[in-house]
GROMACS .gro file of C-alpha atoms in nm:
model
  261
    1MET     CA    1  -2.933  -1.176  -1.041
    2PRO     CA    2  -2.826  -1.586  -0.997
    3LEU     CA    3  -2.557  -1.770  -1.086
    4MET     CA    4  -2.498  -1.940  -1.377
    5PRO     CA    5  -2.498  -2.365  -1.259
    6GLY     CA    6  -2.124  -2.454  -1.187
    7ALA     CA    7  -2.028  -2.080  -1.188
    8GLU     CA    8  -1.949  -2.007  -0.768
    9PRO     CA    9  -1.624  -1.942  -0.694
   10TYR     CA   10  -1.437  -2.276  -0.553
   11ARG     CA   11  -1.184  -2.302  -0.306
   12HIS     CA   12  -1.073  -2.548  -0.099
   13ASP     CA   13  -0.813  -2.590   0.254
   14GLY     CA   14  -0.578  -2.799   0.276
   15GLY     CA   15  -0.186  -2.771   0.351
   16ASP     CA   16   0.069  -2.488   0.423
   17THR     CA   17   0.133  -2.398   0.080
   18GLY     CA   18  -0.226  -2.205  -0.146
   19VAL     CA   19  -0.288  -2.146  -0.493
   20LEU     CA   20  -0.438  -1.888  -0.606
   21LEU     CA   21  -0.633  -1.937  -0.971
   22CYS     CA   22  -0.771  -1.631  -1.190
   23HIS     CA   23  -1.006  -1.787  -1.402
   24GLY     CA   24  -1.045  -1.536  -1.764
   25PHE     CA   25  -1.249  -1.245  -1.917
   26THR     CA   26  -1.633  -1.322  -1.924
   27GLY     CA   27  -1.520  -1.669  -1.813
   28SER     CA   28  -1.573  -1.820  -1.451
   29PRO     CA   29  -1.401  -2.051  -1.149
   30GLN     CA   30  -1.512  -2.360  -1.407
   31SER     CA   31  -1.274  -2.252  -1.653
   32MET     CA   32  -1.058  -2.368  -1.350
   33ARG     CA   33  -1.194  -2.601  -1.133
   34PRO     CA   34  -1.059  -2.907  -1.306
   35TRP     CA   35  -0.701  -2.724  -1.202
   36GLY     CA   36  -0.810  -2.621  -0.868
   37GLU     CA   37  -0.963  -3.001  -0.811
   38TYR     CA   38  -0.615  -3.166  -0.905
   39LEU     CA   39  -0.380  -2.937  -0.697
   40ALA     CA   40  -0.637  -2.993  -0.373
   41ASP     CA   41  -0.598  -3.350  -0.461
   42ARG     CA   42  -0.273  -3.300  -0.380
   43GLY     CA   43  -0.284  -3.173  -0.062
   44LEU     CA   44  -0.232  -2.786  -0.166
   45THR     CA   45  -0.474  -2.500   0.003
   46VAL     CA   46  -0.634  -2.379  -0.318
   47SER     CA   47  -0.907  -2.105  -0.384
   48VAL     CA   48  -1.095  -1.996  -0.711
   49PRO     CA   49  -1.237  -1.671  -0.717
   50LEU     CA   50  -1.556  -1.508  -0.910
   51LEU     CA   51  -1.457  -1.235  -1.050
   52PRO     CA   52  -1.753  -0.908  -1.018
   53GLY     CA   53  -2.007  -0.898  -1.323
   54HIS     CA   54  -1.892  -1.288  -1.438
   55GLY     CA   55  -2.108  -1.615  -1.410
   56THR     CA   56  -2.474  -1.388  -1.451
   57ARG     CA   57  -2.495  -1.176  -1.739
   58TRP     CA   58  -2.297  -1.027  -1.927
   59GLN     CA   59  -2.468  -0.674  -1.836
   60ASP     CA   60  -2.346  -0.691  -1.540
   61MET     CA   61  -2.040  -0.720  -1.638
   62GLN     CA   62  -2.065  -0.375  -1.808
   63LEU     CA   63  -2.097  -0.243  -1.521
   64THR     CA   64  -1.801  -0.318  -1.331
   65GLY     CA   65  -1.384  -0.292  -1.449
   66TRP     CA   66  -1.056  -0.405  -1.435
   67GLN     CA   67  -1.061  -0.222  -1.095
   68ASP     CA   68  -1.304  -0.435  -0.979
   69TRP     CA   69  -1.155  -0.738  -1.112
   70TYR     CA   70  -0.830  -0.683  -0.974
   71ALA     CA   71  -0.925  -0.633  -0.598
   72GLU     CA   72  -1.132  -0.946  -0.603
   73VAL     CA   73  -0.851  -1.182  -0.661
   74ASP     CA   74  -0.555  -0.874  -0.433
   75ARG     CA   75  -0.836  -0.967  -0.171
   76GLU     CA   76  -0.768  -1.356  -0.184
   77LEU     CA   77  -0.388  -1.332  -0.247
   78VAL     CA   78  -0.401  -1.150   0.103
   79ALA     CA   79  -0.668  -1.366   0.277
   80LEU     CA   80  -0.444  -1.688   0.170
   81SER     CA   81  -0.170  -1.530   0.307
   82ALA     CA   82  -0.284  -1.504   0.597
   83ARG     CA   83  -0.376  -1.876   0.636
   84CYS     CA   84  -0.091  -2.005   0.393
   85SER     CA   85   0.375  -1.983   0.495
   86ARG     CA   86   0.363  -1.954   0.082
   87VAL     CA   87   0.126  -1.906  -0.206
   88PHE     CA   88   0.165  -1.919  -0.557
   89VAL     CA   89  -0.064  -1.754  -0.824
   90GLY     CA   90  -0.205  -1.909  -1.183
   91GLY     CA   91  -0.421  -1.745  -1.441
   92LEU     CA   92  -0.598  -1.776  -1.765
   93SER     CA   93  -0.601  -1.586  -2.047
   94MET     CA   94  -0.624  -1.216  -1.885
   95GLY     CA   95  -0.619  -1.398  -1.544
   96GLY     CA   96  -0.300  -1.398  -1.632
   97ALA     CA   97  -0.244  -1.054  -1.698
   98LEU     CA   98  -0.425  -1.044  -1.315
   99ALA     CA   99  -0.159  -1.283  -1.188
  100LEU     CA  100   0.114  -1.062  -1.348
  101ARG     CA  101  -0.024  -0.755  -1.146
  102LEU     CA  102  -0.050  -0.929  -0.866
  103ALA     CA  103   0.337  -1.037  -0.913
  104GLN     CA  104   0.422  -0.670  -0.916
  105LYS     CA  105   0.263  -0.493  -0.668
  106HIS     CA  106   0.295  -0.792  -0.378
  107GLN     CA  107   0.658  -0.931  -0.455
  108ALA     CA  108   0.803  -1.126  -0.209
  109ALA     CA  109   0.413  -1.234  -0.168
  110VAL     CA  110   0.366  -1.444  -0.410
  111SER     CA  111   0.693  -1.711  -0.410
  112GLY     CA  112   0.559  -1.857  -0.826
  113ILE     CA  113   0.269  -1.726  -1.085
  114ILE     CA  114   0.222  -1.982  -1.351
  115LEU     CA  115   0.067  -1.797  -1.651
  116VAL     CA  116  -0.146  -2.021  -1.952
  117ASN     CA  117  -0.221  -1.798  -2.280
  118PRO     CA  118  -0.165  -1.499  -2.052
  119SER     CA  119  -0.359  -1.172  -2.267
  120VAL     CA  120  -0.116  -0.838  -2.216
  121LYS     CA  121  -0.172  -0.696  -2.540
  122ALA     CA  122  -0.473  -0.599  -2.770
  123ASP     CA  123  -0.439  -0.833  -3.099
  124SER     CA  124  -0.642  -0.699  -3.392
  125ALA     CA  125  -0.714  -0.372  -3.447
  126GLN     CA  126  -1.078  -0.379  -3.405
  127LEU     CA  127  -1.038  -0.304  -3.074
  128LYS     CA  128  -0.892   0.020  -3.176
  129ALA     CA  129  -1.239   0.127  -3.250
  130VAL     CA  130  -1.372   0.059  -2.916
  131PRO     CA  131  -1.329   0.361  -2.717
  132LEU     CA  132  -1.592   0.494  -2.983
  133ILE     CA  133  -1.818   0.221  -3.075
  134ARG     CA  134  -1.913   0.125  -2.685
  135HIS     CA  135  -2.094   0.412  -2.648
  136PHE     CA  136  -2.316   0.361  -3.001
  137VAL     CA  137  -2.281  -0.094  -2.981
  138PRO     CA  138  -2.322  -0.270  -2.590
  139SER     CA  139  -2.137  -0.615  -2.676
  140VAL     CA  140  -2.056  -0.827  -3.008
  141ALA     CA  141  -1.949  -1.214  -3.043
  142GLY     CA  142  -1.868  -1.346  -2.728
  143ILE     CA  143  -1.542  -1.593  -2.635
  144ALA     CA  144  -1.595  -1.866  -2.506
  145SER     CA  145  -1.505  -2.192  -2.548
  146ASP     CA  146  -1.232  -2.202  -2.781
  147ILE     CA  147  -1.121  -2.545  -2.697
  148ALA     CA  148  -1.012  -2.813  -2.994
  149LEU     CA  149  -1.202  -3.103  -2.730
  150LYS     CA  150  -1.452  -3.177  -2.917
  151ALA     CA  151  -1.655  -3.240  -2.541
  152GLY     CA  152  -1.563  -2.939  -2.413
  153GLY     CA  153  -1.751  -2.657  -2.309
  154GLU     CA  154  -1.602  -2.342  -2.123
  155LEU     CA  155  -1.899  -2.160  -1.939
  156GLY     CA  156  -1.895  -1.849  -2.007
  157TYR     CA  157  -2.056  -1.559  -2.201
  158ASP     CA  158  -2.172  -1.518  -2.583
  159ARG     CA  159  -2.217  -1.160  -2.582
  160THR     CA  160  -1.861  -0.946  -2.560
  161PRO     CA  161  -1.925  -0.634  -2.351
  162LEU     CA  162  -1.732  -0.379  -2.517
  163HIS     CA  163  -1.774  -0.129  -2.110
  164ALA     CA  164  -1.574  -0.403  -2.060
  165VAL     CA  165  -1.323  -0.477  -2.343
  166HIS     CA  166  -1.251  -0.073  -2.360
  167SER     CA  167  -1.147  -0.141  -1.935
  168LEU     CA  168  -0.921  -0.453  -2.055
  169SER     CA  169  -0.726  -0.261  -2.269
  170LYS     CA  170  -0.637  -0.001  -1.932
  171PHE     CA  171  -0.567  -0.305  -1.762
  172TRP     CA  172  -0.315  -0.450  -2.010
  173GLY     CA  173  -0.093  -0.143  -2.046
  174ILE     CA  174  -0.066  -0.113  -1.705
  175VAL     CA  175   0.064  -0.400  -1.640
  176ARG     CA  176   0.292  -0.409  -1.973
  177GLY     CA  177   0.452  -0.071  -1.806
  178GLY     CA  178   0.513  -0.337  -1.498
  179LEU     CA  179   0.624  -0.661  -1.619
  180PRO     CA  180   0.982  -0.565  -1.532
  181GLN     CA  181   0.960  -0.547  -1.199
  182VAL     CA  182   0.741  -0.991  -1.173
  183THR     CA  183   1.117  -1.155  -1.037
  184GLN     CA  184   0.994  -1.415  -0.929
  185PRO     CA  185   1.001  -1.842  -1.076
  186LEU     CA  186   0.691  -1.843  -1.366
  187LEU     CA  187   0.602  -2.114  -1.579
  188LEU     CA  188   0.481  -2.021  -1.863
  189LEU     CA  189   0.232  -2.254  -2.030
  190HIS     CA  190   0.094  -2.119  -2.435
  191SER     CA  191  -0.129  -2.313  -2.666
  192ARG     CA  192   0.050  -2.273  -3.033
  193VAL     CA  193  -0.297  -2.244  -3.212
  194ASP     CA  194  -0.505  -1.966  -3.012
  195HIS     CA  195  -0.766  -1.809  -3.187
  196VAL     CA  196  -0.858  -1.484  -2.883
  197VAL     CA  197  -0.518  -1.481  -2.779
  198HIS     CA  198  -0.192  -1.461  -3.049
  199PRO     CA  199   0.100  -1.600  -2.876
  200SER     CA  200   0.278  -1.351  -2.964
  201ASN     CA  201   0.101  -1.232  -2.540
  202SER     CA  202   0.390  -1.469  -2.400
  203ALA     CA  203   0.624  -1.331  -2.613
  204VAL     CA  204   0.636  -0.973  -2.433
  205VAL     CA  205   0.603  -1.161  -2.100
  206LEU     CA  206   0.872  -1.347  -2.106
  207GLY     CA  207   1.054  -1.085  -2.301
  208LYS     CA  208   1.032  -0.818  -2.054
  209VAL     CA  209   0.982  -1.013  -1.714
  210SER     CA  210   1.285  -0.928  -1.473
  211SER     CA  211   1.234  -1.368  -1.375
  212THR     CA  212   1.563  -1.527  -1.399
  213ASP     CA  213   1.338  -1.875  -1.297
  214VAL     CA  214   1.133  -1.886  -1.622
  215THR     CA  215   0.981  -2.253  -1.826
  216GLU     CA  216   0.794  -2.163  -2.117
  217HIS     CA  217   0.635  -2.470  -2.197
  218VAL     CA  218   0.423  -2.502  -2.598
  219LEU     CA  219   0.028  -2.684  -2.575
  220GLU     CA  220   0.069  -2.882  -2.903
  221ARG     CA  221  -0.353  -2.946  -2.893
  222SER     CA  222  -0.496  -2.706  -2.721
  223TYR     CA  223  -0.658  -2.394  -2.837
  224HIS     CA  224  -0.762  -2.068  -2.598
  225VAL     CA  225  -0.919  -2.248  -2.293
  226ALA     CA  226  -0.618  -2.517  -2.248
  227THR     CA  227  -0.753  -2.594  -1.848
  228LEU     CA  228  -1.054  -2.788  -2.052
  229ASP     CA  229  -0.921  -2.889  -2.353
  230HIS     CA  230  -0.641  -3.199  -2.446
  231ASP     CA  231  -0.327  -3.080  -2.286
  232ALA     CA  232  -0.491  -3.042  -1.966
  233GLU     CA  233  -0.292  -3.297  -1.749
  234GLN     CA  234   0.005  -3.117  -1.856
  235ILE     CA  235  -0.070  -2.843  -1.679
  236PHE     CA  236  -0.216  -2.977  -1.432
  237ALA     CA  237   0.088  -3.194  -1.376
  238ARG     CA  238   0.336  -2.914  -1.472
  239SER     CA  239   0.238  -2.707  -1.196
  240TYR     CA  240   0.178  -2.891  -0.940
  241GLU     CA  241   0.624  -2.988  -0.990
  242PHE     CA  242   0.656  -2.645  -1.016
  243VAL     CA  243   0.448  -2.560  -0.720
  244SER     CA  244   0.572  -2.830  -0.488
  245ARG     CA  245   1.014  -2.756  -0.665
  246LEU     CA  246   0.974  -2.444  -0.501
  247SER     CA  247   0.750  -2.524  -0.207
  248ALA     CA  248   1.026  -2.816  -0.102
  249PRO     CA  249   1.286  -2.713   0.227
  250ALA     CA  250   1.664  -2.627   0.108
  251GLY     CA  251   1.799  -2.968   0.229
  252ASP     CA  252   1.590  -3.173   0.003
  253THR     CA  253   1.682  -2.995  -0.262
  254VAL     CA  254   2.045  -3.072  -0.180
  255LYS     CA  255   1.975  -3.437  -0.196
  256GLU     CA  256   1.834  -3.439  -0.480
  257SER     CA  257   2.077  -3.266  -0.682
  258ALA     CA  258   2.342  -3.542  -0.483
  259ALA     CA  259   2.172  -3.810  -0.571
  260GLY     CA  260   2.093  -3.696  -0.906
  261GLY     CA  261   2.469  -3.617  -0.965
   0.00000   0.00000   0.00000
């Protein structure tokens, strides 16, 4: 099945610091590409993979599950780690859950985590019926393009496949259970108004991770797909500052502290 134009994976070979960006459920690398290009323009090595079942038609996603999506980003992390001395992982929505799982499983191989409106739990009562109705109703209305910016648009499916939703709900439980294993520095950015993932998801993450270096930032002008919304530049700039701070040689950090004090 041919890819939707614009859904292609994005990769850039830059410096010794790598960033892996994971797109969301039923979305594509298109939602992450401006972010990836911003980091690439500043000398970083960047990978934005296309998750299995995405970027073609929603029926293809019915044949995949969380194990397939996670395996793809796991392979990308291993490949980046072989090329770069340090790797950071970022994710939007379900991509945030994938990033958290990578941090749980790979520990020191992940130098830091950047989450944008991460999803880690079910937010609606309707989801409780998915295990049953997925056998009779293959899909429901899509969730793509929750964007405040009038000119913004996300390349994603117009239908949400329920077999895939059922798999995602199982993955959420695994990720939540492993949150105390997350010790890496964390930058979490979430929208004050989000019609897809309730901000309480971010509160769950912040309340359960073991990270001690944690920065939370509220996005005031964006909805769910904030990487394509009014606050996109904030996300890009803050993530680059986060990566730069944690990638700086120890001596540089000491010098900066001395200069500031």
